[in-house]
Short mmCIF file of C-alpha atoms in Angstrom, two decimals:
data_model
loop_
_atom_site.label_atom_id
_atom_site.label_comp_id
_atom_site.label_asym_id
_atom_site.label_seq_id
_atom_site.Cartn_x
_atom_site.Cartn_y
_atom_site.Cartn_z
CA MET A 1 7.63 -24.44 26.25
CA LEU A 2 6.19 -20.92 26.10
CA ALA A 3 2.86 -19.69 24.74
CA GLU A 4 4.46 -17.81 21.83
CA GLU A 5 6.04 -21.07 20.62
CA LEU A 6 2.63 -22.77 20.37
CA LEU A 7 0.63 -20.15 18.45
CA ASN A 8 -1.88 -21.72 16.08
CA HIS A 9 -1.77 -19.66 12.89
CA LEU A 10 -4.66 -21.53 11.27
CA ILE A 11 -7.30 -20.00 13.56
CA PRO A 12 -8.07 -16.34 12.72
CA ALA A 13 -9.32 -13.49 14.86
CA LEU A 14 -12.51 -11.56 14.17
CA GLN A 15 -12.55 -7.76 14.15
CA VAL A 16 -15.13 -5.72 16.08
CA THR A 17 -16.25 -4.40 12.68
CA ASP A 18 -17.19 -7.93 11.54
CA SER A 19 -20.80 -9.07 11.64
CA THR A 20 -22.44 -11.74 13.76
CA GLY A 21 -23.15 -13.58 10.53
CA LYS A 22 -19.44 -13.75 9.71
CA ALA A 23 -18.71 -14.91 13.25
CA ALA A 24 -21.25 -17.74 12.97
CA LYS A 25 -19.79 -18.77 9.60
CA TRP A 26 -16.23 -18.85 10.91
CA LEU A 27 -17.17 -20.80 14.05
CA GLU A 28 -18.69 -23.44 11.80
CA GLU A 29 -15.88 -23.35 9.24
CA PHE A 30 -13.09 -23.74 11.78
CA HIS A 31 -15.02 -26.18 13.99
CA VAL A 32 -14.41 -24.28 17.22
CA GLY A 33 -16.71 -23.15 20.00
CA GLN A 34 -15.06 -19.75 20.42
CA LEU A 35 -13.11 -17.21 18.37
CA PRO A 36 -11.14 -14.17 19.55
CA VAL A 37 -12.38 -10.68 18.73
CA VAL A 38 -9.93 -7.80 18.37
CA ASP A 39 -10.09 -4.05 17.76
CA ASN A 40 -7.11 -3.68 15.44
CA ARG A 41 -4.52 -5.41 17.68
CA GLN A 42 -6.34 -4.95 21.00
CA TYR A 43 -7.97 -8.10 22.37
CA ARG A 44 -11.64 -7.56 23.33
CA GLY A 45 -12.86 -11.05 24.25
CA LEU A 46 -14.20 -14.30 22.80
CA ILE A 47 -17.35 -14.72 20.75
CA THR A 48 -19.08 -18.05 21.38
CA GLU A 49 -21.79 -20.10 19.72
CA SER A 50 -24.12 -19.40 22.64
CA ASP A 51 -23.57 -15.64 22.24
CA LEU A 52 -24.92 -15.79 18.70
CA LEU A 53 -28.09 -17.64 19.64
CA ASP A 54 -29.51 -14.37 20.99
CA TYR A 55 -29.07 -12.49 17.71
CA ASP A 56 -31.34 -13.01 14.73
CA GLN A 57 -29.81 -10.19 12.67
CA THR A 58 -26.72 -11.58 10.95
CA GLU A 59 -25.49 -8.09 10.05
CA GLU A 60 -25.21 -6.82 13.61
CA LEU A 61 -21.61 -5.80 14.35
CA LEU A 62 -19.58 -7.53 17.03
CA SER A 63 -18.80 -4.10 18.51
CA GLN A 64 -22.45 -3.97 19.62
CA LEU A 65 -22.21 -7.22 21.60
CA THR A 66 -21.10 -7.62 25.18
CA LEU A 67 -18.21 -10.06 24.83
CA GLY A 68 -17.11 -12.44 27.55
CA TYR A 69 -13.65 -13.72 28.44
CA ALA A 70 -12.02 -10.28 28.08
CA ASP A 71 -9.74 -11.13 30.99
CA VAL A 72 -9.09 -14.70 29.83
CA HIS A 73 -5.69 -14.74 28.13
CA VAL A 74 -2.00 -15.43 28.74
CA GLN A 75 1.15 -13.45 28.06
CA HIS A 76 3.43 -14.63 25.27
CA ASP A 77 6.17 -15.66 27.71
CA GLN A 78 3.99 -17.76 30.02
CA HIS A 79 4.53 -21.52 30.27
CA PHE A 80 2.03 -23.73 28.46
CA TYR A 81 0.89 -25.02 31.87
CA SER A 82 -0.86 -21.66 32.28
CA ILE A 83 -2.71 -22.23 29.01
CA MET A 84 -3.89 -25.65 30.18
CA GLU A 85 -5.11 -24.28 33.48
CA ILE A 86 -7.01 -21.38 31.89
CA ALA A 87 -8.62 -23.61 29.26
CA ILE A 88 -9.74 -26.11 31.88
CA GLN A 89 -11.00 -23.50 34.35
CA ASN A 90 -13.01 -21.66 31.70
CA LYS A 91 -14.05 -24.74 29.67
CA ILE A 92 -12.78 -23.24 26.41
CA GLN A 93 -10.99 -24.78 23.42
CA LEU A 94 -8.48 -21.99 22.83
CA VAL A 95 -6.67 -19.31 24.83
CA PRO A 96 -5.63 -15.90 23.40
CA VAL A 97 -1.97 -14.84 23.71
CA LEU A 98 -0.93 -11.18 24.21
CA ASP A 99 2.44 -9.41 24.03
CA GLU A 100 4.02 -6.91 26.45
CA GLN A 101 1.79 -4.12 25.11
CA ARG A 102 -1.20 -6.39 25.65
CA GLU A 103 -1.69 -6.62 21.90
CA TYR A 104 -3.15 -9.77 20.39
CA MET A 105 -0.64 -12.28 18.96
CA GLY A 106 -2.79 -15.36 18.33
CA VAL A 107 -4.31 -18.34 20.11
CA VAL A 108 -3.14 -21.66 21.51
CA THR A 109 -5.60 -24.55 21.43
CA VAL A 110 -6.06 -27.46 23.81
CA GLY A 111 -4.70 -29.67 21.03
CA ASP A 112 -1.55 -27.54 20.91
CA THR A 113 -1.02 -27.99 24.65
CA LEU A 114 -1.56 -31.73 24.29
CA ALA A 115 1.25 -31.83 21.73
CA ALA A 116 3.53 -29.86 24.04
CA LEU A 117 2.66 -32.05 26.99
CA GLY A 118 3.48 -35.10 24.89
CA GLN A 119 7.10 -33.99 24.74
CA MET A 120 7.46 -34.17 28.52
CA PRO A 121 7.87 -37.18 30.83
CA ILE A 122 4.55 -37.22 32.69
CA ALA A 123 3.46 -40.09 34.89
CA VAL A 124 0.24 -41.81 33.92
CA GLY A 125 0.18 -44.56 36.50
CA GLN A 126 0.42 -47.96 34.85
CA GLY A 127 -0.91 -46.79 31.50
CA GLY A 128 -0.16 -44.60 28.52
CA ILE A 129 -1.89 -42.04 26.32
CA LEU A 130 -1.88 -41.77 22.53
CA VAL A 131 -3.25 -38.85 20.51
CA LEU A 132 -4.06 -39.53 16.85
CA SER A 133 -5.15 -37.21 14.03
CA MET A 134 -7.18 -38.61 11.14
CA ASP A 135 -9.86 -37.95 8.58
CA GLU A 136 -13.31 -38.63 10.01
CA ARG A 137 -13.92 -41.26 7.35
CA ASP A 138 -10.89 -43.21 8.64
CA TYR A 139 -12.19 -43.38 12.21
CA SER A 140 -13.00 -46.90 13.35
CA LEU A 141 -12.48 -47.58 17.04
CA THR A 142 -13.05 -51.29 16.39
CA GLN A 143 -10.20 -51.39 13.87
CA ILE A 144 -7.87 -49.31 16.05
CA SER A 145 -8.66 -51.51 19.06
CA ARG A 146 -7.68 -54.56 17.05
CA TYR A 147 -4.27 -53.07 16.23
CA VAL A 148 -3.77 -52.18 19.92
CA GLU A 149 -4.80 -55.63 21.12
CA GLU A 150 -2.43 -57.28 18.63
CA ASN A 151 0.31 -55.72 20.76
CA ASN A 152 -1.07 -57.20 24.01
CA ALA A 153 -2.70 -53.96 25.18
CA LYS A 154 -6.21 -52.64 25.63
CA ILE A 155 -7.96 -49.30 25.21
CA LEU A 156 -9.37 -48.21 28.58
CA SER A 157 -11.15 -45.12 27.25
CA ALA A 158 -11.31 -42.92 24.17
CA HIS A 159 -12.21 -39.31 23.43
CA VAL A 160 -13.00 -37.89 19.98
CA ALA A 161 -12.84 -34.16 19.22
CA GLN A 162 -12.34 -31.88 16.27
CA ASP A 163 -8.65 -31.39 15.44
CA GLU A 164 -8.15 -27.65 15.98
CA SER A 165 -5.09 -27.62 13.70
CA ASP A 166 -7.08 -29.01 10.75
CA PRO A 167 -10.87 -28.49 10.49
CA TYR A 168 -11.16 -31.49 8.17
CA LYS A 169 -9.73 -33.96 10.67
CA ILE A 170 -10.61 -35.35 14.11
CA ARG A 171 -8.40 -35.91 17.13
CA LEU A 172 -8.67 -39.26 18.92
CA THR A 173 -7.17 -39.50 22.41
CA LEU A 174 -6.72 -43.05 23.75
CA LYS A 175 -5.94 -44.12 27.29
CA LEU A 176 -4.20 -47.52 27.28
CA ASN A 177 -3.47 -50.06 29.99
CA THR A 178 0.27 -50.10 29.26
CA PRO A 179 3.06 -47.49 29.30
CA SER A 180 4.91 -49.45 26.57
CA LEU A 181 3.80 -47.60 23.45
CA THR A 182 6.61 -48.14 20.94
CA ARG A 183 5.23 -51.25 19.23
CA ILE A 184 1.67 -49.91 19.29
CA VAL A 185 2.76 -46.65 17.69
CA ALA A 186 4.75 -48.54 15.04
CA THR A 187 1.71 -50.69 14.20
CA LEU A 188 -0.67 -47.74 13.94
CA GLU A 189 1.77 -45.76 11.82
CA ARG A 190 2.26 -48.76 9.54
CA PHE A 191 -1.46 -48.64 8.82
CA GLY A 192 -1.40 -44.93 8.06
CA TYR A 193 -2.44 -43.39 11.39
CA VAL A 194 -0.72 -40.16 12.44
CA ILE A 195 0.38 -40.00 16.09
CA THR A 196 0.57 -36.36 17.21
CA ALA A 197 1.42 -36.95 20.88
CA GLN A 198 2.14 -39.77 23.29
CA PHE A 199 2.52 -40.01 27.06
CA SER A 200 4.10 -42.89 28.95
CA GLY A 201 4.77 -43.46 32.64
CA ALA A 202 7.74 -41.86 34.35
CA SER A 203 9.36 -42.95 37.59
CA GLU A 204 9.32 -39.47 39.11
CA VAL A 205 7.12 -36.48 38.41
CA GLY A 206 6.48 -33.21 40.19
CA GLU A 207 3.25 -32.95 42.13
CA GLY A 208 2.22 -29.86 40.18
CA GLU A 209 2.84 -31.57 36.85
CA GLN A 210 0.78 -34.59 37.88
CA ASP A 211 -2.08 -32.37 39.07
CA ARG A 212 -2.14 -30.54 35.75
CA TYR A 213 -1.97 -33.78 33.83
CA ASP A 214 -4.85 -35.27 35.85
CA ALA A 215 -6.90 -32.10 35.27
CA LEU A 216 -6.28 -32.35 31.54
CA LEU A 217 -7.48 -35.96 31.47
CA LYS A 218 -10.59 -34.96 33.36
CA TYR A 219 -11.17 -32.12 30.88
CA LEU A 220 -10.93 -34.65 28.04
CA SER A 221 -13.28 -37.01 29.92
CA LEU A 222 -10.66 -39.75 29.91
#
């Protein structure tokens, strides 16, 4: 799957003519740690929460800031593995995508790459991975653990993050002690949980794919 197929159209880009106050507001509104900044269609870099800590004047323009990550991006026709690697190496939540003229097209988030990875047969040893999206008020690891254990499985670790595709939801990634996920998924869905990706063991997997998968788990602290 290519970068242009995974563009997240819910996350906007800031213009260099926008203010630091607007940038701070959008970072909070979209629950992300970075946002892309463009000059018309030309990508200029990412603005981060830490960048804004140094500016007390909310009306200062982004064009006056020294932006980082100007060289951190992928081309539209690159494989989503490249997105994973760049996100992990730079510890960022989203990666800008450019076209042949190096003009900005959009971003792909870590959550988007998780969904793409979930469509591929990746080995996970003797276990499996489930990714759920839910309203924060519906999050109860105790309740979810009970549903998992009713299917003779256990949660080995869990990671909670903001769901980049919906600022009002959270993403819960579970590592389980079994690759047999069908009954667990059916139980969780019966109780209203939305499964956005799942990974189960495969008999054969390329060394490069396994390395990327392991790096992603480390990035998620699983």
